[in-house]
Coordinates of N, CA and C and ligand atoms in Angstrom, one line a residue:
X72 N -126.2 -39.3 -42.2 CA -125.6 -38.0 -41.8 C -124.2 -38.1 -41.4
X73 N -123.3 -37.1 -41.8 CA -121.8 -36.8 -41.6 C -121.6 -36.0 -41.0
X74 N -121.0 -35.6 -39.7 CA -120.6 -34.7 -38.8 C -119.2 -34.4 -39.1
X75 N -118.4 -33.5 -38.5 CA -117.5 -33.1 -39.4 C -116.4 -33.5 -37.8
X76 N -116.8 -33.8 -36.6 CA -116.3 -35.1 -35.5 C -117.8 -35.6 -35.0
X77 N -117.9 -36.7 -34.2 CA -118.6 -37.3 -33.5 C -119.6 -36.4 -32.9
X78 N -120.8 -36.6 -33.0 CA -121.3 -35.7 -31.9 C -121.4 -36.2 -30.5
X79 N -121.6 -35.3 -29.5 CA -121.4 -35.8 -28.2 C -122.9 -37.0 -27.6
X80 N -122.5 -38.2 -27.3 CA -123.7 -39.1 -27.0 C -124.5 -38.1 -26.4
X81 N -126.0 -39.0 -26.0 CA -127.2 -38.0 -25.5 C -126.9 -38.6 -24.0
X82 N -126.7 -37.3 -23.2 CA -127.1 -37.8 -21.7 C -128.0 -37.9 -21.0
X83 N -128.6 -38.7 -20.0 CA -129.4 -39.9 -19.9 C -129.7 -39.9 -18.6
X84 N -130.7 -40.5 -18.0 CA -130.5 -40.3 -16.6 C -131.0 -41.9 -16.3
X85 N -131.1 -42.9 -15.5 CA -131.6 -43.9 -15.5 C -132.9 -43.9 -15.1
X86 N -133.9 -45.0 -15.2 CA -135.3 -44.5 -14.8 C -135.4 -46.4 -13.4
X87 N -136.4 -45.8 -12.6 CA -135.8 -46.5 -11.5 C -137.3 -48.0 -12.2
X88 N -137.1 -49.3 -12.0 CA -137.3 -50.1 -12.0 C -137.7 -50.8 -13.8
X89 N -137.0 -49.5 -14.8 CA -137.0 -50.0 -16.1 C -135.2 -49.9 -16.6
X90 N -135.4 -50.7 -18.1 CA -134.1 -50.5 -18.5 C -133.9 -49.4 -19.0
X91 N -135.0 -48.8 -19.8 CA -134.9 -47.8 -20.6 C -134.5 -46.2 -20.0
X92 N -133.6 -45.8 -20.4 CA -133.5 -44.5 -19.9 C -134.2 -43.4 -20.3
X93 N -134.4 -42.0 -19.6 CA -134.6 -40.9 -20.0 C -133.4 -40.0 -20.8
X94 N -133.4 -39.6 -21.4 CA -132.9 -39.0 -22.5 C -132.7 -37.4 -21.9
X95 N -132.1 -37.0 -21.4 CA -132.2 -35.0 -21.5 C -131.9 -33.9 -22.2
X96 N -132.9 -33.2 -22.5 CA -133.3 -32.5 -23.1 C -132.4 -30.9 -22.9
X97 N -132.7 -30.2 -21.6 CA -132.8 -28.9 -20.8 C -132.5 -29.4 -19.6
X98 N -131.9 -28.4 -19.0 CA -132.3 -28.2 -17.8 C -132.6 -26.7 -17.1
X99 N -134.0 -26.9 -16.5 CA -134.1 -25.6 -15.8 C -134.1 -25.6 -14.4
X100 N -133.8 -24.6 -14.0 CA -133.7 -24.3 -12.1 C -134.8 -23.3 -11.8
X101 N -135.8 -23.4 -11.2 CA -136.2 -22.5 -10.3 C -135.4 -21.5 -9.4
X102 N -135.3 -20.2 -9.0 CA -134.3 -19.5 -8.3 C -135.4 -19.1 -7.0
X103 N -134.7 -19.1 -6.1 CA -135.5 -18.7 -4.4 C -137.2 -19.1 -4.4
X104 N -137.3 -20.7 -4.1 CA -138.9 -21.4 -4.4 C -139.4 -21.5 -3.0
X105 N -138.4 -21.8 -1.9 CA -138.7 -21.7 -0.7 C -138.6 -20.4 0.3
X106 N -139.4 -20.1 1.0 CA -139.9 -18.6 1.6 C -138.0 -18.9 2.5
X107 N -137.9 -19.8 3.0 CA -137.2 -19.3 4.2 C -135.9 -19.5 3.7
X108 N -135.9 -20.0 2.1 CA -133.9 -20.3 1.6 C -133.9 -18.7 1.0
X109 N -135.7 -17.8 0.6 CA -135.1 -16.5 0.0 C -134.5 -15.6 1.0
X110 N -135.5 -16.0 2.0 CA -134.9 -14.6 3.6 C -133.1 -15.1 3.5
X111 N -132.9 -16.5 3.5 CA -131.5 -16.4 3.5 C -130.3 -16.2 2.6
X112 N -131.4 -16.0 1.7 CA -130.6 -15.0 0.3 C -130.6 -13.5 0.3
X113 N -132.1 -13.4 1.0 CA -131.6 -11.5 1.6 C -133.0 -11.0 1.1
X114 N -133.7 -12.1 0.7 CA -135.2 -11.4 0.2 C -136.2 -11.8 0.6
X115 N -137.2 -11.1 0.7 CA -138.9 -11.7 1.2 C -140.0 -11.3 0.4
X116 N -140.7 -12.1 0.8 CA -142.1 -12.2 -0.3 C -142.2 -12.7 -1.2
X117 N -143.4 -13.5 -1.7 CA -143.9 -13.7 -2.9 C -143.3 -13.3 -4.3
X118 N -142.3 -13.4 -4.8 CA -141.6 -12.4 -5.9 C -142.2 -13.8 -7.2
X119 N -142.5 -13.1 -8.1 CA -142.9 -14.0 -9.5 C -141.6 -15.3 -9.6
X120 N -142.1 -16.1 -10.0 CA -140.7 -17.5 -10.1 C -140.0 -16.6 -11.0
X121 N -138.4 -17.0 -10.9 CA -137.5 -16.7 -11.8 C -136.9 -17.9 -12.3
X122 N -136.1 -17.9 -13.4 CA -135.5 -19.5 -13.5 C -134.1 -18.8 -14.4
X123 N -133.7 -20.3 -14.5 CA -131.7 -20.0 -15.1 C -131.9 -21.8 -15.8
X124 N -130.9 -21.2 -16.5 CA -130.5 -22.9 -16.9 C -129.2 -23.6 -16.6
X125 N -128.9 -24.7 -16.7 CA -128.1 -25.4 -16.9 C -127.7 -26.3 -18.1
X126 N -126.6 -26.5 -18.8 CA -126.6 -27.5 -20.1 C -127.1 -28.8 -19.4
X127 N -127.5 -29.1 -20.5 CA -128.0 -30.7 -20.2 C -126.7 -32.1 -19.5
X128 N -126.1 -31.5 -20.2 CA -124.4 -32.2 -19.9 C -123.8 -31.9 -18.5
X129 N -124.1 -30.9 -17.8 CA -124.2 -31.0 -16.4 C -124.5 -31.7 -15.2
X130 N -125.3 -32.5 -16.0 CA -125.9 -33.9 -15.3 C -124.5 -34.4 -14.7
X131 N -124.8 -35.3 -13.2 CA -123.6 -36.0 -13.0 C -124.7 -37.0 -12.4
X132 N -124.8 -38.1 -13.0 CA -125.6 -39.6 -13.3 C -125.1 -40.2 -11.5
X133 N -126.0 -40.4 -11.0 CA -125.5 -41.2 -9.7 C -126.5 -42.2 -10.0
X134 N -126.1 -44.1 -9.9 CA -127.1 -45.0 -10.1 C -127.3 -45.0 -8.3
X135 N -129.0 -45.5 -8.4 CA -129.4 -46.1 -7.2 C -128.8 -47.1 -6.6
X136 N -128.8 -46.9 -5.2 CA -126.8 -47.4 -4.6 C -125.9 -47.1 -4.6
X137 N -125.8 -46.4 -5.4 CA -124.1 -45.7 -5.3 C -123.7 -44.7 -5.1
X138 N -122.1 -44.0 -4.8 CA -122.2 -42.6 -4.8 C -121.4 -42.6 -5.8
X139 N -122.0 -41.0 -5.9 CA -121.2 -40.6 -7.4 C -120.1 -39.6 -6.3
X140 N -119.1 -39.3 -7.7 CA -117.8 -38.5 -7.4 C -118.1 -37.1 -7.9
X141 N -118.1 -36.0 -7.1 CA -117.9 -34.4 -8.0 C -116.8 -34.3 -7.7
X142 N -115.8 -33.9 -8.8 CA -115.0 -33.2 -8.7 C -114.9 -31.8 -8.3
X143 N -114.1 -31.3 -7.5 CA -114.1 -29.7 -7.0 C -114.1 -28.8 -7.9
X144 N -115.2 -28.2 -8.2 CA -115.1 -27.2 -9.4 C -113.9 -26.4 -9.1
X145 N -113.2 -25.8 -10.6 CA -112.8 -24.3 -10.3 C -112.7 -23.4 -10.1
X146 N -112.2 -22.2 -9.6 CA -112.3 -20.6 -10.0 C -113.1 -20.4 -8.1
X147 N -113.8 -21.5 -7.5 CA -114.5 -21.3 -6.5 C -113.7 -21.3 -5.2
X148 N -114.3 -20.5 -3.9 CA -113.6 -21.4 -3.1 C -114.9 -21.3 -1.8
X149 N -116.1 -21.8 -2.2 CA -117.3 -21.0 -2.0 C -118.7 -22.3 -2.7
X150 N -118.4 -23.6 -2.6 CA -119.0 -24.5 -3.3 C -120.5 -25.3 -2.3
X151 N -121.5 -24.3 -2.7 CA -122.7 -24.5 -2.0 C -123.4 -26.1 -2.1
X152 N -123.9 -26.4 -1.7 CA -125.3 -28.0 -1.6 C -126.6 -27.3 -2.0
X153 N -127.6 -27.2 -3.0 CA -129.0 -27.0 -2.7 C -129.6 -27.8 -3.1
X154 N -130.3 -29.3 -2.1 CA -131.2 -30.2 -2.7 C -132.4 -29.9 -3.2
X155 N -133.0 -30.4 -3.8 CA -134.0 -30.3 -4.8 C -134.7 -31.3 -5.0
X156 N -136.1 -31.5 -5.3 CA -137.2 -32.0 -6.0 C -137.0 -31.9 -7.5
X157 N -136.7 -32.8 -8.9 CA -137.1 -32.9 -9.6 C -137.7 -33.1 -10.6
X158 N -138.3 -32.2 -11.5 CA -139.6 -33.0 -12.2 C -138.7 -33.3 -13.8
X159 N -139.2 -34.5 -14.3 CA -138.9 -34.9 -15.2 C -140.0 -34.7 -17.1
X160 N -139.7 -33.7 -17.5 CA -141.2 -33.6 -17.9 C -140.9 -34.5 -19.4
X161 N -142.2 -35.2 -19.4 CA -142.7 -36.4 -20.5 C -142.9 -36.0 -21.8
X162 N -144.0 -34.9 -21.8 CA -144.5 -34.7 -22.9 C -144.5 -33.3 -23.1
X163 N -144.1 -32.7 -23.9 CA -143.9 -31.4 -23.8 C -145.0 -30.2 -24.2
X164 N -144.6 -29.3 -24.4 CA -145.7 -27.8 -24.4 C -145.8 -26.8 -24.3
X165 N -146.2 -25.2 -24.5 CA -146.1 -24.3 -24.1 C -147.6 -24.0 -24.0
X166 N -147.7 -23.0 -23.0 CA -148.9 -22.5 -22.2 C -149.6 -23.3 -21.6
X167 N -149.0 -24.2 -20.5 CA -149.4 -25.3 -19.8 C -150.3 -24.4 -18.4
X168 N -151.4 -24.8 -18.5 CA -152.0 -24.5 -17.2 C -151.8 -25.8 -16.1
X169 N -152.1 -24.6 -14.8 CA -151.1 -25.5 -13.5 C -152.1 -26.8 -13.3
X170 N -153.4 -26.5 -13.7 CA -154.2 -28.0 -13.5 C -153.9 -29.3 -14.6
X171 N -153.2 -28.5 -15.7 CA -152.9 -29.7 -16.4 C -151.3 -30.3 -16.3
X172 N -150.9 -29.6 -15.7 CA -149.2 -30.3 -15.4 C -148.8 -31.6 -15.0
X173 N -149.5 -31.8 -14.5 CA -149.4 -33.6 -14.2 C -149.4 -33.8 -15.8
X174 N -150.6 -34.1 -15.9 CA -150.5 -34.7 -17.6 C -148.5 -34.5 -18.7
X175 N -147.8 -33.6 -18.0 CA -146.3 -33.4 -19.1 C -145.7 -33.9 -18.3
X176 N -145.8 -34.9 -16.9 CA -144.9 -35.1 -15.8 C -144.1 -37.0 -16.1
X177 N -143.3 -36.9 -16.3 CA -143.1 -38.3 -16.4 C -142.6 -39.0 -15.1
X178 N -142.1 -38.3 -14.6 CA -141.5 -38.5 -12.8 C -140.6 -37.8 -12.5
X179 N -140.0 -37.9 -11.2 CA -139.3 -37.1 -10.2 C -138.0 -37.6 -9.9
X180 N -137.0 -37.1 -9.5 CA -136.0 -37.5 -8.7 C -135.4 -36.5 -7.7
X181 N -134.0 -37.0 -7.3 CA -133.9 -36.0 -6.2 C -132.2 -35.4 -6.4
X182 N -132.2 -34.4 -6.7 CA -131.0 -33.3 -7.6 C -130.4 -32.2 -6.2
X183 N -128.8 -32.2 -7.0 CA -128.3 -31.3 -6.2 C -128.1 -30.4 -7.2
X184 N -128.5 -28.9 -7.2 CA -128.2 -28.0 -7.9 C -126.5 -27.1 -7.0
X185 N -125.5 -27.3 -7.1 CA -124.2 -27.4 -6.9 C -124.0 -25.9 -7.2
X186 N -123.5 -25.0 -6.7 CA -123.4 -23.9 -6.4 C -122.2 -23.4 -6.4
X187 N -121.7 -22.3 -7.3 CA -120.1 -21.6 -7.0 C -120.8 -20.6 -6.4
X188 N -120.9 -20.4 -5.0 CA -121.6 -19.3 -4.5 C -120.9 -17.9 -4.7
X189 N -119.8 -18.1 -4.5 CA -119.3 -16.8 -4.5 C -119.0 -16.1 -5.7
X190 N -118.7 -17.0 -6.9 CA -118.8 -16.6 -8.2 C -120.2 -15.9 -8.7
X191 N -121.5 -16.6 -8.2 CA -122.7 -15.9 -8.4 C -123.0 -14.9 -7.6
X192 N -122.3 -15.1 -6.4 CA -122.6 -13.5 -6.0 C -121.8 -12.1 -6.5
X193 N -120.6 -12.7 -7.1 CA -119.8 -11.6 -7.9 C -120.9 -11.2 -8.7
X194 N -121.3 -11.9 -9.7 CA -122.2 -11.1 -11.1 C -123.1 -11.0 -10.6
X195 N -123.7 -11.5 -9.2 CA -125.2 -10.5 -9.1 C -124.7 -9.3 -8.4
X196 N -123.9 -8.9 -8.1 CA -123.2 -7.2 -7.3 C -123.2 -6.7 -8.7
X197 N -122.8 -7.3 -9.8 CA -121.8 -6.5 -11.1 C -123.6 -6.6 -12.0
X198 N -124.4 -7.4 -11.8 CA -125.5 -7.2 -12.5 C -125.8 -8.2 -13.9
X199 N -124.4 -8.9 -13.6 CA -123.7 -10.2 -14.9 C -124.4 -11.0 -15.1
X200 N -124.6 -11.9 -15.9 CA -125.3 -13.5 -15.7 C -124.4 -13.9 -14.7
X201 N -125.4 -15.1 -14.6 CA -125.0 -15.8 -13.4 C -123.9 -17.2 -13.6
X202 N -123.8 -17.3 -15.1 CA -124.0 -18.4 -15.8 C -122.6 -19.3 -15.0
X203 N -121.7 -18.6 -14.6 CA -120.5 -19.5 -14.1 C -121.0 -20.0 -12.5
X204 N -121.5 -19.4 -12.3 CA -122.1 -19.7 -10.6 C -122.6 -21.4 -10.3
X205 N -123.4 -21.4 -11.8 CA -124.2 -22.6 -11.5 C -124.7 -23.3 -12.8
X206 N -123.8 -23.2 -14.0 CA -124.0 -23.8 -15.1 C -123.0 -24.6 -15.6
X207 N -122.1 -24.8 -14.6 CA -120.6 -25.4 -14.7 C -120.4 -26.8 -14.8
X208 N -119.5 -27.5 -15.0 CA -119.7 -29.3 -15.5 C -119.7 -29.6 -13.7
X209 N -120.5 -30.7 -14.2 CA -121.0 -31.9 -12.5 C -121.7 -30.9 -11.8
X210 N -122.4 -30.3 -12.4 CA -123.0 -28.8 -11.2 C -124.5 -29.2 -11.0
X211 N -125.3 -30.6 -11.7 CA -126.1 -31.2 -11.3 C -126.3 -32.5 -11.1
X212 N -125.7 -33.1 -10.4 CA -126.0 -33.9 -9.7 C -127.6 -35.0 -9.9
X213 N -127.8 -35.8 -9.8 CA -129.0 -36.9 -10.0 C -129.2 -38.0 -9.9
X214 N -130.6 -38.2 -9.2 CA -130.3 -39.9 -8.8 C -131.4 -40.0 -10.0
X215 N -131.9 -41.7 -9.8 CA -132.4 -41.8 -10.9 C -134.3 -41.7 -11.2
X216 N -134.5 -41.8 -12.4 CA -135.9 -41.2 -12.0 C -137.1 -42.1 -11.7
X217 N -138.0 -41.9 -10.8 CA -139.3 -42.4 -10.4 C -140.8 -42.3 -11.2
X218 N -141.2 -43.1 -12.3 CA -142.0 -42.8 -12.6 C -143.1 -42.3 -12.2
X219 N -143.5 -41.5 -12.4 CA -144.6 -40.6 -11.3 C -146.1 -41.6 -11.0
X220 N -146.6 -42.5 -11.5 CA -147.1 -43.5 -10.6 C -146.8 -43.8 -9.4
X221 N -145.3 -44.1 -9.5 CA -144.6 -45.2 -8.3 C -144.2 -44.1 -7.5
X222 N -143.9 -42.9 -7.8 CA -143.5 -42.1 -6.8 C -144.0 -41.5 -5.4
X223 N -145.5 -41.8 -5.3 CA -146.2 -41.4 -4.2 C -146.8 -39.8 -4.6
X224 N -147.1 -39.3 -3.6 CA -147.1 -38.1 -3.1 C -145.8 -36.9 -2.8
X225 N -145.2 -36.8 -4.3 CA -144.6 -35.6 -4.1 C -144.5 -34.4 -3.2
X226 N -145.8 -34.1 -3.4 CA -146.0 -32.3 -3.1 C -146.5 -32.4 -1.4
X227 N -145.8 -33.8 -1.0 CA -146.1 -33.5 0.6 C -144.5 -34.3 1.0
X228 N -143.7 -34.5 0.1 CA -142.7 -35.3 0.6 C -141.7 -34.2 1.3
X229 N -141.1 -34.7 2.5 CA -140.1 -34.5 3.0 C -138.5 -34.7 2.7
X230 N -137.7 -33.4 2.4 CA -137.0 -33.3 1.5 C -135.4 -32.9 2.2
X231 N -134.7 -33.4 2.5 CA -132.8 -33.3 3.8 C -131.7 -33.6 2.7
X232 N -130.8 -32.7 2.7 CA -129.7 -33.5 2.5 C -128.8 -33.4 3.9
X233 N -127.9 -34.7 4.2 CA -126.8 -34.5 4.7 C -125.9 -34.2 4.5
X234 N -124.6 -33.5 5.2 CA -123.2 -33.4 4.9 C -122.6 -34.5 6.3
X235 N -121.7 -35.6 5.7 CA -121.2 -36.0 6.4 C -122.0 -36.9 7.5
X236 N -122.9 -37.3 7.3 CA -123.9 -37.7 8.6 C -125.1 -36.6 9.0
X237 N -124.8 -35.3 8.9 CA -125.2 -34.3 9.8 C -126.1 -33.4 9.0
X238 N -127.1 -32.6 9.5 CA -128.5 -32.5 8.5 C -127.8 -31.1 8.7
X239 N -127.9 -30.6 7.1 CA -128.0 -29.4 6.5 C -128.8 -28.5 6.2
X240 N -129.5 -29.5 5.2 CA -131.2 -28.8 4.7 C -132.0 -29.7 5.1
X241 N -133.2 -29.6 5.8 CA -134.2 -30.2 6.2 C -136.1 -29.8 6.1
X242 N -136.6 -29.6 5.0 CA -137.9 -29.4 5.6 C -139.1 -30.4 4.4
X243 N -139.8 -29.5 3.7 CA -140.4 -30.4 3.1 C -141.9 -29.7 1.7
X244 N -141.7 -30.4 0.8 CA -141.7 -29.9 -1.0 C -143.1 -29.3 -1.0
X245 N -144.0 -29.7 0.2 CA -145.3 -28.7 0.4 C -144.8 -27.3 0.7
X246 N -144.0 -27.0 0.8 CA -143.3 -25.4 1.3 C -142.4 -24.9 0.1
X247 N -142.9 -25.3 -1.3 CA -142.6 -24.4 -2.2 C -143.5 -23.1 -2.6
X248 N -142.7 -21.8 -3.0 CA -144.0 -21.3 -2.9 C -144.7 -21.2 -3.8
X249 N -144.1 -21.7 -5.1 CA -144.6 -22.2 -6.4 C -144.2 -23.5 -7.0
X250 N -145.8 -24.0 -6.6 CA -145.8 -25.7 -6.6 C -145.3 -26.1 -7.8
X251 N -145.6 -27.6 -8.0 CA -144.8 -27.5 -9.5 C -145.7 -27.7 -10.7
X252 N -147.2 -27.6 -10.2 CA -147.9 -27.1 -11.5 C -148.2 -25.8 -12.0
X253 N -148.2 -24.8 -10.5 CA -147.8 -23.3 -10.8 C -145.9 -23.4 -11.5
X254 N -145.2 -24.0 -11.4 CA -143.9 -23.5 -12.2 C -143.8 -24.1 -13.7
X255 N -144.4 -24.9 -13.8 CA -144.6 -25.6 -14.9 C -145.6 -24.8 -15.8
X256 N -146.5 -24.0 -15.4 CA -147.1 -22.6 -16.2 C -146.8 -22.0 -16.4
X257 N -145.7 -21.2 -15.2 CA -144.5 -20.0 -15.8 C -143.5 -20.4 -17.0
X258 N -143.0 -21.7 -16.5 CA -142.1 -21.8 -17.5 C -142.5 -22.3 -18.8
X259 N -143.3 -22.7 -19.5 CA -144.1 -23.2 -20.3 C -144.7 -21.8 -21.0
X260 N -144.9 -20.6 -20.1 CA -145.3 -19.8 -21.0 C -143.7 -19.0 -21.4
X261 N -142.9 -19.4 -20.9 CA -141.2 -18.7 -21.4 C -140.8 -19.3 -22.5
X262 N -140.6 -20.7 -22.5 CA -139.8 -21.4 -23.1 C -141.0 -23.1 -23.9
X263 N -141.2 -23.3 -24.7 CA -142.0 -24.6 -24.8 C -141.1 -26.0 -24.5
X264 N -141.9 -26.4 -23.8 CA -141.2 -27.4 -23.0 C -141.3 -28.8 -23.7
X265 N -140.4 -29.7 -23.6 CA -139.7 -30.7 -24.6 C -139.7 -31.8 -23.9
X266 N -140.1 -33.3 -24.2 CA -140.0 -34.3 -23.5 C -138.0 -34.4 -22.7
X267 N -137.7 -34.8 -22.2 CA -136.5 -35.0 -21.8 C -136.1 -33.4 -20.8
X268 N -136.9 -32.6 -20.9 CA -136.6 -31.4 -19.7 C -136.7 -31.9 -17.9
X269 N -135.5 -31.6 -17.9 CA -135.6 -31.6 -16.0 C -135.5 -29.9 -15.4
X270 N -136.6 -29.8 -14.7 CA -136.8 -29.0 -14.0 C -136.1 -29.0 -12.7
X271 N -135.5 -28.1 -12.1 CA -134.6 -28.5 -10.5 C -136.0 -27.3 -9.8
X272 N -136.6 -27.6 -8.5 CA -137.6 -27.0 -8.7 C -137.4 -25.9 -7.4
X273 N -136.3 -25.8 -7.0 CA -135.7 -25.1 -5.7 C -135.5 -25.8 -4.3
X274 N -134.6 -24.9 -4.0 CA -134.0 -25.5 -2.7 C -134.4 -24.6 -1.4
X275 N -134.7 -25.8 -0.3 CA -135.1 -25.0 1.6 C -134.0 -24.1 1.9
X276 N -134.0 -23.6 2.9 CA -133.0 -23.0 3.6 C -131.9 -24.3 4.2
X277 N -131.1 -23.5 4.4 CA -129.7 -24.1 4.9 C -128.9 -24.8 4.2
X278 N -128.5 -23.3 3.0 CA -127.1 -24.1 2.0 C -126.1 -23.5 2.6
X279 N -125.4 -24.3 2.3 CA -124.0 -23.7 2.7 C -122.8 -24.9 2.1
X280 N -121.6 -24.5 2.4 CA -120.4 -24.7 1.6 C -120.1 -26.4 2.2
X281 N -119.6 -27.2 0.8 CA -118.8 -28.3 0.7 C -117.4 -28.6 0.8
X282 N -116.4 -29.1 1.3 CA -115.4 -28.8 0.9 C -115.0 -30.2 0.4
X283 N -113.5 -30.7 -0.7 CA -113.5 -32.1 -0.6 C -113.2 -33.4 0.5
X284 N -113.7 -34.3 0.0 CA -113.8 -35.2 0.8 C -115.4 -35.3 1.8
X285 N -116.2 -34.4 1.7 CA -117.0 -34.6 2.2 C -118.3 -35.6 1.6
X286 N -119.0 -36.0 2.1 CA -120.3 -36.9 1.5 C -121.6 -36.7 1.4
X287 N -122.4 -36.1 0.5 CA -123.9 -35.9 0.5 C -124.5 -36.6 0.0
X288 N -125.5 -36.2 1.2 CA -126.6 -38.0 1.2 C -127.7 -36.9 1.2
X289 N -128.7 -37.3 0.2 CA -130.1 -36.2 -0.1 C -131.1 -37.2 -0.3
X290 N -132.0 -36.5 0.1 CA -133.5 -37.4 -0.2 C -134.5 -36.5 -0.3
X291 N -135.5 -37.4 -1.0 CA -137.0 -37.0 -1.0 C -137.9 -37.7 -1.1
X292 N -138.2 -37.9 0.0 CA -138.8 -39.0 0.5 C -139.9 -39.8 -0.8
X293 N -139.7 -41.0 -0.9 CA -140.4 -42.1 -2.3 C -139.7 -42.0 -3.3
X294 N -138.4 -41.2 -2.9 CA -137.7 -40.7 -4.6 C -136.5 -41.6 -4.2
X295 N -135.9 -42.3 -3.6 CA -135.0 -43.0 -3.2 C -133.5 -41.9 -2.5
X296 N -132.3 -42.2 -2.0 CA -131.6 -41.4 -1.6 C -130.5 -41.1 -3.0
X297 N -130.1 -39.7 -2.6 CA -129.0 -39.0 -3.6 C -127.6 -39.5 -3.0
X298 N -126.5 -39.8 -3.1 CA -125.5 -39.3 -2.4 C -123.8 -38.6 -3.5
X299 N -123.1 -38.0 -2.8 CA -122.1 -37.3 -3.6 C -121.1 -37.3 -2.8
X300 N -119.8 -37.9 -3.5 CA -118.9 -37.3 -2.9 C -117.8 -36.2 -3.4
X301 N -117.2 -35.6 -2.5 CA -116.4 -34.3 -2.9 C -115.2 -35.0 -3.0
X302 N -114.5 -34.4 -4.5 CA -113.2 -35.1 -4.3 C -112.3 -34.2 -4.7
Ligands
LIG73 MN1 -131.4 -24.1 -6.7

């Protein structure tokens, strides 16, 4: 095959105790999955999952051990943290019921879904996509992935990032309010899902703004630590 330039390599995420990497596909985000980050978005209740995407190329690869660098996006002056649980899905599908979700899971890691807050709150006043808010380059963040054997018990892990030393977000991934075999049904019945998809599956309460030079250090617990710095 002849391309008319190079096409861009496939981005990749590392997988934690093999060589071989994951390959990505998608990326989807869950929007307000935790009861107490929607109250602090301005909403309550139960509302059906919503989701958004990100390009796959948004990925910003952090290897275990290290920190990676975000660069300060532009246009913002308003640059949110929301840690996250991520599912890595294996095998793909549409109309996945929530008991069989495990079976498309290949494992987890632990994601910062990177936020131009105030740019997303322009288009949600104006009624716009959101798309510059949170679809922007280095706007996901990733450590690397846990095969879902080795990973433990997810859906009870305890889930913090820090800024700086100092705890931001703190609670834990049983307090989603759509677990991730109920989101893996919604979205599965939207979109058919493709080996190499990462799901970002929502963030707790207490985002708030980065500025550069600061350091995020994220975890979830058996998933190893995230960290970032602002430059
Ligand atoms: Mn999010």
């Amino acid at each position: 095959m002849n391309y008319v330039f190079n096409p861009t390599p496939t981005v990749s995420v590392p997988v934690a105790g093999k060589t071989e990497r994951f390959p990505v596909h998608r990326i989807y985000c869950v929007g307000r999955n935790y009861e107490e980050h929607a109250k602090e978005m301005g909403f309550t209740g139960r509302e059906p999952p919503f989701f958004f995407l990100k390009p796959a190329d948004a990925v910003l690869v952090v290897n275990a051990g290290e920190t990676g660098t975000m660069p300060y996006p532009s246009l913002t002056k308003n640059l949110h943290h929301e840690i996250e649980l991520v599912v890595a899905i294996g095998t793909g599908g549409k109309n996945i019921l929530a008991a069989d979700a495990h079976k498309h899971i290949y494992g987890y890691a632990v994601g910062l879904d990177m936020t131009r807050r105030d740019l997303q709150n322009d288009m949600k006043k104006q009624g716009r996509p959101w798309g510059i808010g949170k679809a922007f380059d280095h706007s996901a963040p990733i450590g690397p992935i846990t095969p879902a054997a080795q990973a433990g018990d997810v859906t009870n892990a305890d889930i913090y990032v820090q800024v700086n030393g100092a705890d931001r977000q703190r609670s834990n991934v049983s307090k989603l309010i759509w677990n991730i075999g109920e989101t893996i049904e919604h979205l599965s019945a939207a979109w058919e899902l493709q080996p190499g998809d990462l799901i970002y599956t929502g963030t707790p309460e207490g985002v708030a703004a980065v500025i550069p030079g600061d350091t995020l250090v994220g975890e979830v617990a058996g998933l190893g630590k995230l960290s970032v710095k602002i430059a």
